[in-house]
XYZ file of C-alpha atoms in Angstrom:
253
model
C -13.350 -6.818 16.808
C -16.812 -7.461 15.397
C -18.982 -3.966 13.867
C -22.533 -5.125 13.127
C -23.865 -3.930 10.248
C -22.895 -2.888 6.397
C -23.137 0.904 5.759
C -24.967 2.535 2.895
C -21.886 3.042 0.887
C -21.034 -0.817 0.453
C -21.570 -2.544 -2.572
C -21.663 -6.672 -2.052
C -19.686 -8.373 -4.639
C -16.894 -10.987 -5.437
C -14.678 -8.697 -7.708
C -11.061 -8.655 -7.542
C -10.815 -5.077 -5.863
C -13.642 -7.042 -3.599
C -11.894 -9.517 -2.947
C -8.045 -7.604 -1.312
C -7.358 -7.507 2.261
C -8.292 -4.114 3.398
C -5.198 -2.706 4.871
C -4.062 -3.560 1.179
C -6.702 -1.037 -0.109
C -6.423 0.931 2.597
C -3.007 1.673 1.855
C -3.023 1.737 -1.883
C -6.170 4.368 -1.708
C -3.524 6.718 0.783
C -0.815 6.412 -1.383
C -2.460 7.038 -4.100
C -3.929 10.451 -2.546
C -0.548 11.413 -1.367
C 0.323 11.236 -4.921
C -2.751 13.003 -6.502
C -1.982 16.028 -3.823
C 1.407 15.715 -4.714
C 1.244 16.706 -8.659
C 1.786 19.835 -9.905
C -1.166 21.871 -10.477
C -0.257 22.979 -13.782
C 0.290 19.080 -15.069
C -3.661 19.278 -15.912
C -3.238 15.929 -18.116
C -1.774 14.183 -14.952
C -5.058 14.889 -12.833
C -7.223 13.296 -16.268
C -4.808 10.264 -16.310
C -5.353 9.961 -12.575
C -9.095 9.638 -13.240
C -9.412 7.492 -16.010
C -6.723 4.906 -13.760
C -9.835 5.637 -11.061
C -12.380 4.833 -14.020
C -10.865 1.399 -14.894
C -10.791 0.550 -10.797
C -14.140 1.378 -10.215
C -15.024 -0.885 -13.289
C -13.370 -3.899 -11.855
C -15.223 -3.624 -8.949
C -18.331 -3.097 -11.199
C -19.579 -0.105 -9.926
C -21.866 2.074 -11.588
C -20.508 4.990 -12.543
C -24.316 6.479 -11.752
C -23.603 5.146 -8.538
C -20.381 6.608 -8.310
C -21.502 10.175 -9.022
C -24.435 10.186 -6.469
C -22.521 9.297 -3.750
C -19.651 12.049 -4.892
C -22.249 14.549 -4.180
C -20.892 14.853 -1.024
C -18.116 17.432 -2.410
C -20.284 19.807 -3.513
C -19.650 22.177 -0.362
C -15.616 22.506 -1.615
C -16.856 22.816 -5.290
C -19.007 26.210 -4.029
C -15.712 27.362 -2.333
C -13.991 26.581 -5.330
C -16.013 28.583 -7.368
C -15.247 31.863 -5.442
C -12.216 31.515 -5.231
C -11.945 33.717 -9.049
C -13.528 36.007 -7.580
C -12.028 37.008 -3.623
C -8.340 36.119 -5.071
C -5.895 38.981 -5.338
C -3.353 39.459 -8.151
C -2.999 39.587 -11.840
C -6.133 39.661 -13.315
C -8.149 37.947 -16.862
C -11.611 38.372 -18.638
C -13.764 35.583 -18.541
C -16.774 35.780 -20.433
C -17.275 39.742 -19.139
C -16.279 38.572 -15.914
C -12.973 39.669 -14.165
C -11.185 36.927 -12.434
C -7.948 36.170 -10.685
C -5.474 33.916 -12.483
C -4.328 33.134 -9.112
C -7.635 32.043 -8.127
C -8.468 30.270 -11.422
C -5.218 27.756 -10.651
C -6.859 27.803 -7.247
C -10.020 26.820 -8.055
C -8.550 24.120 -10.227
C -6.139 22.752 -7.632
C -9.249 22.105 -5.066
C -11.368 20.519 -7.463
C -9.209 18.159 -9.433
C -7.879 16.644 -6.082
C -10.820 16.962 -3.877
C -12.955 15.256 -6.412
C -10.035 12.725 -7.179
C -9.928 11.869 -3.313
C -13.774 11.809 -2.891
C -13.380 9.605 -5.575
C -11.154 6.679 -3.932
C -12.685 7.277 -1.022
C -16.087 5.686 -2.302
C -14.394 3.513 -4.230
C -12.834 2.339 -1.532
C -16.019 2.095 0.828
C -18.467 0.300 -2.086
C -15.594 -2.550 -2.161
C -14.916 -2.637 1.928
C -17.561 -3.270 4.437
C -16.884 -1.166 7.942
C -15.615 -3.853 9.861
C -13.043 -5.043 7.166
C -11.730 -0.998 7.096
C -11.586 -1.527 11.119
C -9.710 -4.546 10.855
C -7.863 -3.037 8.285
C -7.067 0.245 10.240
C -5.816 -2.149 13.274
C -3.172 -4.503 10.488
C -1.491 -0.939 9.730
C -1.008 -0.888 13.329
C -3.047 2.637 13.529
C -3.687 3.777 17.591
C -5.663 1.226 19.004
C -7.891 3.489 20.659
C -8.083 5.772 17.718
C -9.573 1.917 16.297
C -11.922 1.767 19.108
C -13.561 5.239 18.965
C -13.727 4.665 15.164
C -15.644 1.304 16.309
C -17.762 2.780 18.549
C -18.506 5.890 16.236
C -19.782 3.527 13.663
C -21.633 0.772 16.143
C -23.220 3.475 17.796
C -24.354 6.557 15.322
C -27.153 4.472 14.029
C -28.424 3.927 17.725
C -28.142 7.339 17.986
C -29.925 8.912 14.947
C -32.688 6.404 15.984
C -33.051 7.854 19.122
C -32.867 11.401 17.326
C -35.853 10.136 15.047
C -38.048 8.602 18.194
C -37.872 11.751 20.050
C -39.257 13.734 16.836
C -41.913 11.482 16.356
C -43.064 12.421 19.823
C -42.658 15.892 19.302
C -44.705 15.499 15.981
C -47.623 13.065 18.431
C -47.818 16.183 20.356
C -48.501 18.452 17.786
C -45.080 19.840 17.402
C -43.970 21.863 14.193
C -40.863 23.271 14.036
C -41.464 26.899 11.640
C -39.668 29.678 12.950
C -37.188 31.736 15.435
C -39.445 30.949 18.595
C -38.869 27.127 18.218
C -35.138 27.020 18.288
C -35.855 26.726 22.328
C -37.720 23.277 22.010
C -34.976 21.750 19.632
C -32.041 23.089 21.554
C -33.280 21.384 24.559
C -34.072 18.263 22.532
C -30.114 18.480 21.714
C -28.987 18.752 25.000
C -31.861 15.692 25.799
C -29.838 13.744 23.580
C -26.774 14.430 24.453
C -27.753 13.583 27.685
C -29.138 10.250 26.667
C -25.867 9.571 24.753
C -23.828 10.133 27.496
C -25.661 7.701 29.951
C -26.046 4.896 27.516
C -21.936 5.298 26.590
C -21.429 4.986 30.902
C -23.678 2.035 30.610
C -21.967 0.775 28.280
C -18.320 1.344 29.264
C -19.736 -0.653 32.648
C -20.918 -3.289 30.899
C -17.899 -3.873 28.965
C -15.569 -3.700 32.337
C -17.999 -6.263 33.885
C -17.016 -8.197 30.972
C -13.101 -8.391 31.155
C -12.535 -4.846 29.350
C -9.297 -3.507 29.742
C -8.374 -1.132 27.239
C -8.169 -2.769 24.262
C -10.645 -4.821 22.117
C -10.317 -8.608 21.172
C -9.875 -9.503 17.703
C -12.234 -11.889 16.129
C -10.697 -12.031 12.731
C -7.272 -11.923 11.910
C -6.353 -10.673 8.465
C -3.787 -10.640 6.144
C -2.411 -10.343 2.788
C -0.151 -12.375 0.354
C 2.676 -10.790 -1.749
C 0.664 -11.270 -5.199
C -2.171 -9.543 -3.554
C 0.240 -6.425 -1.841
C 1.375 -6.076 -5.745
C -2.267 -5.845 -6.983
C -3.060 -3.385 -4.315
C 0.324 -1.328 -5.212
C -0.817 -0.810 -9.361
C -2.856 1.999 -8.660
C -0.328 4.116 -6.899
C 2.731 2.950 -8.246
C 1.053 3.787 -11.555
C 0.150 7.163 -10.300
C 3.509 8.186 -9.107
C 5.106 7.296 -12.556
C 2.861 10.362 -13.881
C 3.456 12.758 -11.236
C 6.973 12.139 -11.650
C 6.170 12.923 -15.322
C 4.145 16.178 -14.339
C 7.211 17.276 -12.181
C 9.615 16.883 -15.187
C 7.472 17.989 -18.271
């Protein structure tokens, strides 16, 4: 299975978190999740343990933490929701700075953002040390669907070709003297959506021809065959093993 190109979130380098099979970070970065969701929301030292342990990772693969940040900005939708969530919840109630909020909705609150941002969190840790077509190959050693593997593939080989087709038919629309600035130009770019979608749907059918012409049958060929040694399955495992020894703590403190 072969996917082109390196995505914006990689980070080249030859660290050791760089440097582990990816089903073995693959794994590690759901287990660890599992765990984070896991913990009791009131354990609030548990969710700053679980981000320092996050800290030292990213800092072995030498990422900046800048870096890091920038591309967490991706949560901020869930933080907004967050942030109501004082004020819509029902139940008891507690002044806040002249504000009244729910105590319900404050743990609420809490719960989404400590493990949403802890998840974001591995998750681009996890994509600055794996390139796309390690996480495929990856995805394929846990023995996931194959064709949940192949429309992953294709998703990723193709939504560049896409967007680039998105961005030539705006330049002509632009070359024409096109502005989009109101209500009475929704018309032109819903029919340059449905355009597209035609377009997309003609190159996947020549596509899907080409490949049967070719041998295809269902399932792709592997190119690479990966796999992992013991010493490096007990590198991958720190992180979450580590992590469940605290929410074990958080359930019994």
């Amino acid at each position: 299975m072969g996917a082109g190109h390196a995505h914006r979130l990689y980070r080249p380098g030859h660290s050791p978190v760089h440097d582990l099979p990816p089903h073995c970070k693959l794994a590690a970065t759901f287990a660890f999740v599992l765990v984070v969701v896991s913990t009791p929301r009131e354990a609030v030292w548990a969710f700053g343990l679980y981000a320092l342990l996050l800290a030292g990772v990213a800092a072995l693969a030498r990422i900046p933490a800048g870096y890091m940040l920038r591309r967490m900005l991706i949560e901020i939708p869930f933080v907004a929701f967050a942030l109501l969530m004082p004020f819509v919840a029902e139940g008891e109630r507690v002044e806040v700075w002249g504000m009244s909020l729910s105590v319900s909705g404050l743990w609420g609150a809490w719960n989404v953002l400590a493990k949403g941002t802890l998840g974001v969190a591995a998750s681009v840790v996890l994509a600055s040390t794996t390139e796309l077509r390690a996480l495929l190959l990856g995805l394929q050693r846990l023995r996931l669907p194959p064709l949940l593997v192949q429309i992953a593939s294709f998703m990723i080989r193709y939504g560049d070709v896409i967007g680039d087709e998105l961005r030539r038919m705006s330049v002509a629309r632009r070359s024409r003297g096109f502005e989009a600035r109101g209500l009475r130009h929704w018309g032109v770019l819903a029919k340059t959506a449905g355009a597209l979608f035609i377009r997309s749907y003609e190159r996947g059918e020549r596509v899907y021809l080409a490949m049967v012409s070719r041998g295809y049958a269902g399932s792709m060929p592997v190119i690479d065959e990966v796999s992992a040694t013991r010493t490096q399955w007990a590198y991958a495992s720190v992180l979450p093993v580590t992590a469940l020894a605290v929410c074990l703590m958080g359930w019994t403190l």
